[in-house]
PDB file of C-alpha atoms in Angstrom:
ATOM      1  CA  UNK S   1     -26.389  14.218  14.402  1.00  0.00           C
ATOM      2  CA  UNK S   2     -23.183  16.621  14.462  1.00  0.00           C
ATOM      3  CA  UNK S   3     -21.003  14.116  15.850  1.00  0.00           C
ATOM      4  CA  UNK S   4     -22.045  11.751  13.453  1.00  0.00           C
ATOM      5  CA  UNK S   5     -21.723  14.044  10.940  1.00  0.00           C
ATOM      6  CA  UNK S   6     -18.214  15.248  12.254  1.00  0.00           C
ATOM      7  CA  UNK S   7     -17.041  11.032  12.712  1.00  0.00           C
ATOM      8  CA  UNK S   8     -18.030  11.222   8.978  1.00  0.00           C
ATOM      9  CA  UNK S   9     -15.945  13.978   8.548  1.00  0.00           C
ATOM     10  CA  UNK S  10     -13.005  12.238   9.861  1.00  0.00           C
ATOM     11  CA  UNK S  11     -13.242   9.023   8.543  1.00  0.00           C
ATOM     12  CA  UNK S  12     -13.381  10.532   4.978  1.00  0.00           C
ATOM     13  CA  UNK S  13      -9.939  12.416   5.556  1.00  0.00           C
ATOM     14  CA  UNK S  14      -8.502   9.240   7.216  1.00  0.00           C
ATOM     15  CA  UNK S  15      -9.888   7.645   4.022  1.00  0.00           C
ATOM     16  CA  UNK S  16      -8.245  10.129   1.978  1.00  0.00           C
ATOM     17  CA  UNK S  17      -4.872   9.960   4.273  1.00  0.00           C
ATOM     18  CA  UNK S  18      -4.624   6.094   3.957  1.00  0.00           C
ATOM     19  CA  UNK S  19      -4.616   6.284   0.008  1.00  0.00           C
ATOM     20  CA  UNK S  20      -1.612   8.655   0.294  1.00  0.00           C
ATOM     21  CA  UNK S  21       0.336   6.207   3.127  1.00  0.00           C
ATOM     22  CA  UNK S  22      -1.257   2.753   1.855  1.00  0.00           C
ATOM     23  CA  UNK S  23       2.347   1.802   0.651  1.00  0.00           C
ATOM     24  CA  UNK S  24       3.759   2.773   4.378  1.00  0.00           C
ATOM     25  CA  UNK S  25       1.410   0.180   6.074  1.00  0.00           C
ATOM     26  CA  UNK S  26       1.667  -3.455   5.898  1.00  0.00           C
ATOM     27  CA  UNK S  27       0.273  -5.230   2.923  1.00  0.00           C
ATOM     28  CA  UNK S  28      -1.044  -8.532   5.332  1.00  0.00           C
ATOM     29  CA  UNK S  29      -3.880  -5.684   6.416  1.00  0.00           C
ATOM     30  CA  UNK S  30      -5.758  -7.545   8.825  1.00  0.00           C
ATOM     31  CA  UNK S  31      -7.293  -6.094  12.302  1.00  0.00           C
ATOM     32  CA  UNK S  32      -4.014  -5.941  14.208  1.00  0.00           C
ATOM     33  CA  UNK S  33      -2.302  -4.132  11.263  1.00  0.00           C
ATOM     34  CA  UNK S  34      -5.270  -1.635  10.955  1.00  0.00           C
ATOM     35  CA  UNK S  35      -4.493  -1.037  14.852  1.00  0.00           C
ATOM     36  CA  UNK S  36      -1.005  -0.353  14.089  1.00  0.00           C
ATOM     37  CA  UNK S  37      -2.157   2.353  11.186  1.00  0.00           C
ATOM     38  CA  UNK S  38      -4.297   3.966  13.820  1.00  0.00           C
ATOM     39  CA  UNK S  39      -0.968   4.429  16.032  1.00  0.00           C
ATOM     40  CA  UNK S  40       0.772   5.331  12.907  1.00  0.00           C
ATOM     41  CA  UNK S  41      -1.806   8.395  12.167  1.00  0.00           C
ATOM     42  CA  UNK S  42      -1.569   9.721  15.666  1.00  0.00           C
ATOM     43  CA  UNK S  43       2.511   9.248  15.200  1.00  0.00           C
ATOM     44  CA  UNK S  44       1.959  11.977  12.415  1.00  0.00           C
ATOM     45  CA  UNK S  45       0.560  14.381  14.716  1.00  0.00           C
ATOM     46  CA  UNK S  46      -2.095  15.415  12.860  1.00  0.00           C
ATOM     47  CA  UNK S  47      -4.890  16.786  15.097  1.00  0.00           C
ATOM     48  CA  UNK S  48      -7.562  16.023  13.242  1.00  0.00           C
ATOM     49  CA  UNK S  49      -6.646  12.392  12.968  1.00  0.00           C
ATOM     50  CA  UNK S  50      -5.927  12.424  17.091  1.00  0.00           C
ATOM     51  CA  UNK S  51      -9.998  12.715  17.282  1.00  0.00           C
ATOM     52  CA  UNK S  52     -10.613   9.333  15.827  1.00  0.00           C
ATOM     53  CA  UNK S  53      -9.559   8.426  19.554  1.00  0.00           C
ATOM     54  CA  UNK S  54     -12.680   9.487  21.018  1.00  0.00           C
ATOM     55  CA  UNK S  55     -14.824   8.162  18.640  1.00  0.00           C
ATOM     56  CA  UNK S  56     -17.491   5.285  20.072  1.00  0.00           C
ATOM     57  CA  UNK S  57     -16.904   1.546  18.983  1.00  0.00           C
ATOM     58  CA  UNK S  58     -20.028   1.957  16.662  1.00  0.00           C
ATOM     59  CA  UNK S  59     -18.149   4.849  14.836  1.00  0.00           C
ATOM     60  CA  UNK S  60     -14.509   2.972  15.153  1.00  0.00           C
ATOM     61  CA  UNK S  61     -15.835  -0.234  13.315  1.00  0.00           C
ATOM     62  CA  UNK S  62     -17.229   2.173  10.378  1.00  0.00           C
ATOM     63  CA  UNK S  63     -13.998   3.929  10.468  1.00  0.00           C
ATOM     64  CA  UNK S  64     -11.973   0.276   9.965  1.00  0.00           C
ATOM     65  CA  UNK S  65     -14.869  -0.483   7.753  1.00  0.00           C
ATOM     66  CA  UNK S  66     -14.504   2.454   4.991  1.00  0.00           C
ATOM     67  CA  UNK S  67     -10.193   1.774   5.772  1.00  0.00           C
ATOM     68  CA  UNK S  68     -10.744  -1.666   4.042  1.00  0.00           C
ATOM     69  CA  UNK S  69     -13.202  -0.732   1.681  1.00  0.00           C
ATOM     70  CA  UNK S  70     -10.637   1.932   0.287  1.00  0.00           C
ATOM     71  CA  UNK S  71      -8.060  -0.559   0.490  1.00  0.00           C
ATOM     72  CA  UNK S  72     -10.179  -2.994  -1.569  1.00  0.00           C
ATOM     73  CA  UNK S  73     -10.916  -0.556  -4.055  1.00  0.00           C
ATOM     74  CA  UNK S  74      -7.435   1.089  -4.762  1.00  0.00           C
ATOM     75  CA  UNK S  75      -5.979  -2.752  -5.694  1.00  0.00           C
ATOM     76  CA  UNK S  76      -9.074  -3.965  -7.290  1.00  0.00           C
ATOM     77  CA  UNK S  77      -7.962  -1.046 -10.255  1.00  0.00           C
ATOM     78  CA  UNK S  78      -4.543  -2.883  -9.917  1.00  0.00           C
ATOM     79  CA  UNK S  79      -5.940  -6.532 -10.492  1.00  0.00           C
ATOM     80  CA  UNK S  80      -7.475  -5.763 -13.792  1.00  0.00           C
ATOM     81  CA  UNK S  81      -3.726  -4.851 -14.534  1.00  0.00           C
ATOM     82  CA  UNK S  82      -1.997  -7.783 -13.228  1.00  0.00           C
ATOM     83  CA  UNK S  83      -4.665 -10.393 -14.450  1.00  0.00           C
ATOM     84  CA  UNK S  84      -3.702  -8.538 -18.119  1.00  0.00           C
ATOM     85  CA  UNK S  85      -0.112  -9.329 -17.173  1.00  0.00           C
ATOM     86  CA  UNK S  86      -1.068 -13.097 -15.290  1.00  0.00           C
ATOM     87  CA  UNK S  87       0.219 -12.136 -12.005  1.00  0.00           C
ATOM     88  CA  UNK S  88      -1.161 -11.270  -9.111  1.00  0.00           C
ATOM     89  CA  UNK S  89      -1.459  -9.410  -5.813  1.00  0.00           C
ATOM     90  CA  UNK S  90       1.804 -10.575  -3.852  1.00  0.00           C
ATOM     91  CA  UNK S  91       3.767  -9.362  -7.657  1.00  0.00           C
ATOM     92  CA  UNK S  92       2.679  -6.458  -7.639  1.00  0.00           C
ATOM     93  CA  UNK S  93       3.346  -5.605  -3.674  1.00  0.00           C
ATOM     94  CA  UNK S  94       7.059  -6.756  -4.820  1.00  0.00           C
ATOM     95  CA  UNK S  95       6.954  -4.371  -7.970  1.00  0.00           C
ATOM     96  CA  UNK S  96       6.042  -1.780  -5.836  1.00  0.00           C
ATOM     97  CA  UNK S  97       8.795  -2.157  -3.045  1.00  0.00           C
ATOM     98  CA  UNK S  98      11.109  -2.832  -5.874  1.00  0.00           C
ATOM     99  CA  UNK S  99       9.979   0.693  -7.429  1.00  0.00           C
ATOM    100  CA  UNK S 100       9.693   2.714  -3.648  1.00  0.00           C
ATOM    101  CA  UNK S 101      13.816   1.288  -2.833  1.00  0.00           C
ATOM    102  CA  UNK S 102      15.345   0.836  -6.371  1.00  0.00           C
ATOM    103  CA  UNK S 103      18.367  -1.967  -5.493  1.00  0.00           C
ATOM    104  CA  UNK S 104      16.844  -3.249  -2.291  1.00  0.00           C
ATOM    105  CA  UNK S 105      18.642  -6.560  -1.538  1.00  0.00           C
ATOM    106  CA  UNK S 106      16.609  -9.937  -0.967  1.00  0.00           C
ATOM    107  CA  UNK S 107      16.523  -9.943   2.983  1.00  0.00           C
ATOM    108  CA  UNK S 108      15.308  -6.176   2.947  1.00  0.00           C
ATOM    109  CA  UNK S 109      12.318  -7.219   0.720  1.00  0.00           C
ATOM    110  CA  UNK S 110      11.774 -10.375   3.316  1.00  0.00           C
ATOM    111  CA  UNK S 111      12.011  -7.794   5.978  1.00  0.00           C
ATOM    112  CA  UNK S 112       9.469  -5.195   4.417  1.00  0.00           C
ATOM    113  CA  UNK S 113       6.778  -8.579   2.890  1.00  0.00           C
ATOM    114  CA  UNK S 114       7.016 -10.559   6.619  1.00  0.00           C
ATOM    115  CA  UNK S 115       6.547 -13.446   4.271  1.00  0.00           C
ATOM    116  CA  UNK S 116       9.154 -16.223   3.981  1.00  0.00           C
ATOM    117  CA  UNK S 117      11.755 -16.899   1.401  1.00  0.00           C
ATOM    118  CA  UNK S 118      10.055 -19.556  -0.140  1.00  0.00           C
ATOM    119  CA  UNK S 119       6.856 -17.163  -1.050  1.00  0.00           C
ATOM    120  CA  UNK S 120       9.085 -14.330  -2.016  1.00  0.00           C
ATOM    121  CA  UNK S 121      11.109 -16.606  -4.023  1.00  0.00           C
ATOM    122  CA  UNK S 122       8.265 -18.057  -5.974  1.00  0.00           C
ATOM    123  CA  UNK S 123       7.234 -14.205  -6.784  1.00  0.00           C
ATOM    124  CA  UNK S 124      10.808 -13.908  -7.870  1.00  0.00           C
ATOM    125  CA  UNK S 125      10.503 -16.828 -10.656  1.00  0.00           C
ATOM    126  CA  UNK S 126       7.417 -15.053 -11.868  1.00  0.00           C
ATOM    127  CA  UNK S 127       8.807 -11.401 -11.847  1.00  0.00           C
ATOM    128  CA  UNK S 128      12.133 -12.996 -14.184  1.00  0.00           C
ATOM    129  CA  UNK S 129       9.949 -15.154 -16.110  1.00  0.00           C
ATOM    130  CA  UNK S 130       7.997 -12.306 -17.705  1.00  0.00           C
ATOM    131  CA  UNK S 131      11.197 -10.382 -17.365  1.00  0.00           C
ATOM    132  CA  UNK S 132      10.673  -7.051 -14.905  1.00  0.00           C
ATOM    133  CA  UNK S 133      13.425  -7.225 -13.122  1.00  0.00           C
ATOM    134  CA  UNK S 134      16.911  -7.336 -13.081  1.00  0.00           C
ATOM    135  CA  UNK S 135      19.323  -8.769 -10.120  1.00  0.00           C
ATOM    136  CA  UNK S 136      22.802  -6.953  -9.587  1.00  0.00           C
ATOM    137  CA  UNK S 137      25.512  -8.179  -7.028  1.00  0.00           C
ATOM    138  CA  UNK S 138      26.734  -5.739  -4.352  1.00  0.00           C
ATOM    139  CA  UNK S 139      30.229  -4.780  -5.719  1.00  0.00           C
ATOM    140  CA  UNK S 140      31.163  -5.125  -2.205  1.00  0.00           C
ATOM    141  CA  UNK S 141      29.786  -8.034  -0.965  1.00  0.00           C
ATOM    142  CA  UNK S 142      29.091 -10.361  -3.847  1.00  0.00           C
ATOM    143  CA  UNK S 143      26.916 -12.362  -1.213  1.00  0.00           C
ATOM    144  CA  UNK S 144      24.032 -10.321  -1.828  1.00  0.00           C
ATOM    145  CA  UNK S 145      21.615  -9.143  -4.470  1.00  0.00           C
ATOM    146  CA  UNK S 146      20.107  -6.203  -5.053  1.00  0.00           C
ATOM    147  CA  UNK S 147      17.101  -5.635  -7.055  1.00  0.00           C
ATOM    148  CA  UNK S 148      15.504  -3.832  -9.777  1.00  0.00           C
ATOM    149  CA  UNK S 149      12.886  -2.763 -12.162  1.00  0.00           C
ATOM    150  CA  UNK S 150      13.992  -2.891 -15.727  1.00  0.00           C
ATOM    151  CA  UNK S 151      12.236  -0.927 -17.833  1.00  0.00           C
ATOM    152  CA  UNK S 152       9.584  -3.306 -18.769  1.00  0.00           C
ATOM    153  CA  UNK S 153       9.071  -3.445 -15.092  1.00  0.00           C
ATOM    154  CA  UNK S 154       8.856   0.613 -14.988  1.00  0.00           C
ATOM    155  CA  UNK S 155       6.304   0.454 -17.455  1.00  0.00           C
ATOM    156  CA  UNK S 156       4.270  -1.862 -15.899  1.00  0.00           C
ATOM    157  CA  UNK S 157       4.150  -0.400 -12.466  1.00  0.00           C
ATOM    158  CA  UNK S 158       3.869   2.690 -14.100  1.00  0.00           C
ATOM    159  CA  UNK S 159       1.181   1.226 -15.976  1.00  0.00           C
ATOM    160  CA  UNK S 160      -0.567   0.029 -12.221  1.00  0.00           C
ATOM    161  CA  UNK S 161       0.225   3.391 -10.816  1.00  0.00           C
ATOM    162  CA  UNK S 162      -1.893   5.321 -13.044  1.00  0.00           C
ATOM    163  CA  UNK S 163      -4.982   3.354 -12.209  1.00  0.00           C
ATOM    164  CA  UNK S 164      -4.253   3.876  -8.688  1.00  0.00           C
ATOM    165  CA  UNK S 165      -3.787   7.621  -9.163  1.00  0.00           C
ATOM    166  CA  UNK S 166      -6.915   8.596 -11.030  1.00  0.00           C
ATOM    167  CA  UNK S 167      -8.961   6.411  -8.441  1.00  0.00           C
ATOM    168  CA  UNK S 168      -7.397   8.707  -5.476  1.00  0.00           C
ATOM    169  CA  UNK S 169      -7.149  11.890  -7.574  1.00  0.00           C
ATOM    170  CA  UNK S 170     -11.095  11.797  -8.110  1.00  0.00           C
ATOM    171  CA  UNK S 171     -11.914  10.547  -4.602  1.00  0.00           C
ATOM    172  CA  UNK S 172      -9.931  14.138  -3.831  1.00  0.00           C
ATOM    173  CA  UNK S 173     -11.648  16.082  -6.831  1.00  0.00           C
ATOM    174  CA  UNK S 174     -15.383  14.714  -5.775  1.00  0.00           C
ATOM    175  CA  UNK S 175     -14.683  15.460  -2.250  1.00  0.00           C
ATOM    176  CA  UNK S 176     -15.868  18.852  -0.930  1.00  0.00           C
ATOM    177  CA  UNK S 177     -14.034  20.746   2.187  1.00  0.00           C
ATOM    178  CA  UNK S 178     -17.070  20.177   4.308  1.00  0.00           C
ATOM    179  CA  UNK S 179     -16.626  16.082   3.933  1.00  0.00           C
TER     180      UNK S 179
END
């Protein structure tokens, strides 16, 4: 019963720690990408996140099972936004790289997305049709383009943001120190 207790224990902080580094993982979050975030917590040396490693495969799949729940639940706040806005999950992953690295060029974006140019260009169309962002050519190299949020952009990830915040600030607030 205590090591269940204490696996509960952990999963809720990992919980807690994935709504803080959501952004840092992957958006295609499937079970190889959940993997990597596992390696990614351990990177961050936190020692109560290295004890998830000696957790039984009963306890693992409950810990990858409350990981996608919170994921679930921290964009489903966001889609009541973007279905106000018609768009949809993949704009609003490019709203928020655009927002995390203000001017990043086209092939960064393709880098960060792993998605090809003909997705991210379709996005694109979307993001300038209802007029959030703003190209700018490299003074140095004219070749590429760098992009950002104008402000109607600002205000609508802004306006996503919030709803995302409250959700993880009470998750934090209804938490107690012995979770």
């Amino acid at each position: 019963h205590a090591l269940l207790h204490r696996s509960n224990q952990l999963i809720r902080c990992c919980t807690i720690f994935f709504n803080h580094v959501y952004r840092r993982v992957s958006f295609r979050f499937n079970l190889y990408k959940k993997n990597i975030f596992l390696y990614r917590i351990c990177q961050y040396n936190l020692p109560i996140m290295k004890e998830l490693l000696y957790l039984k495969d009963d306890q693992l799949k409950e810990f990858i099972e409350k990981i996608s729940m919170s994921y679930r639940e921290t964009f489903s706040d966001a889609k009541k936004v973007l279905n106000k806005h018609s768009i949809g999950i993949a704009h609003h992953k490019v709203i928020n790289l655009i927002s995390l690295y203000e001017g990043i060029t086209i092939s960064e974006l393709l880098k960060k997305l792993k998605i090809t140019k003909q997705s991210l260009n379709r996005v694109l169309k979307d993001l300038i049709k209802i007029e959030v962002i703003d190209f700018k050519k490299d003074k140095k190299d004219t070749r590429l383009k760098h992009v950002y949020l104008n402000d109607k952009g600002i205000k609508l990830f802004n306006e996503i943001f919030d709803v995302q915040k409250k959700r993880i600030y009470k998750a934090l607030l209804n938490s107690s120190s012995k979770e």
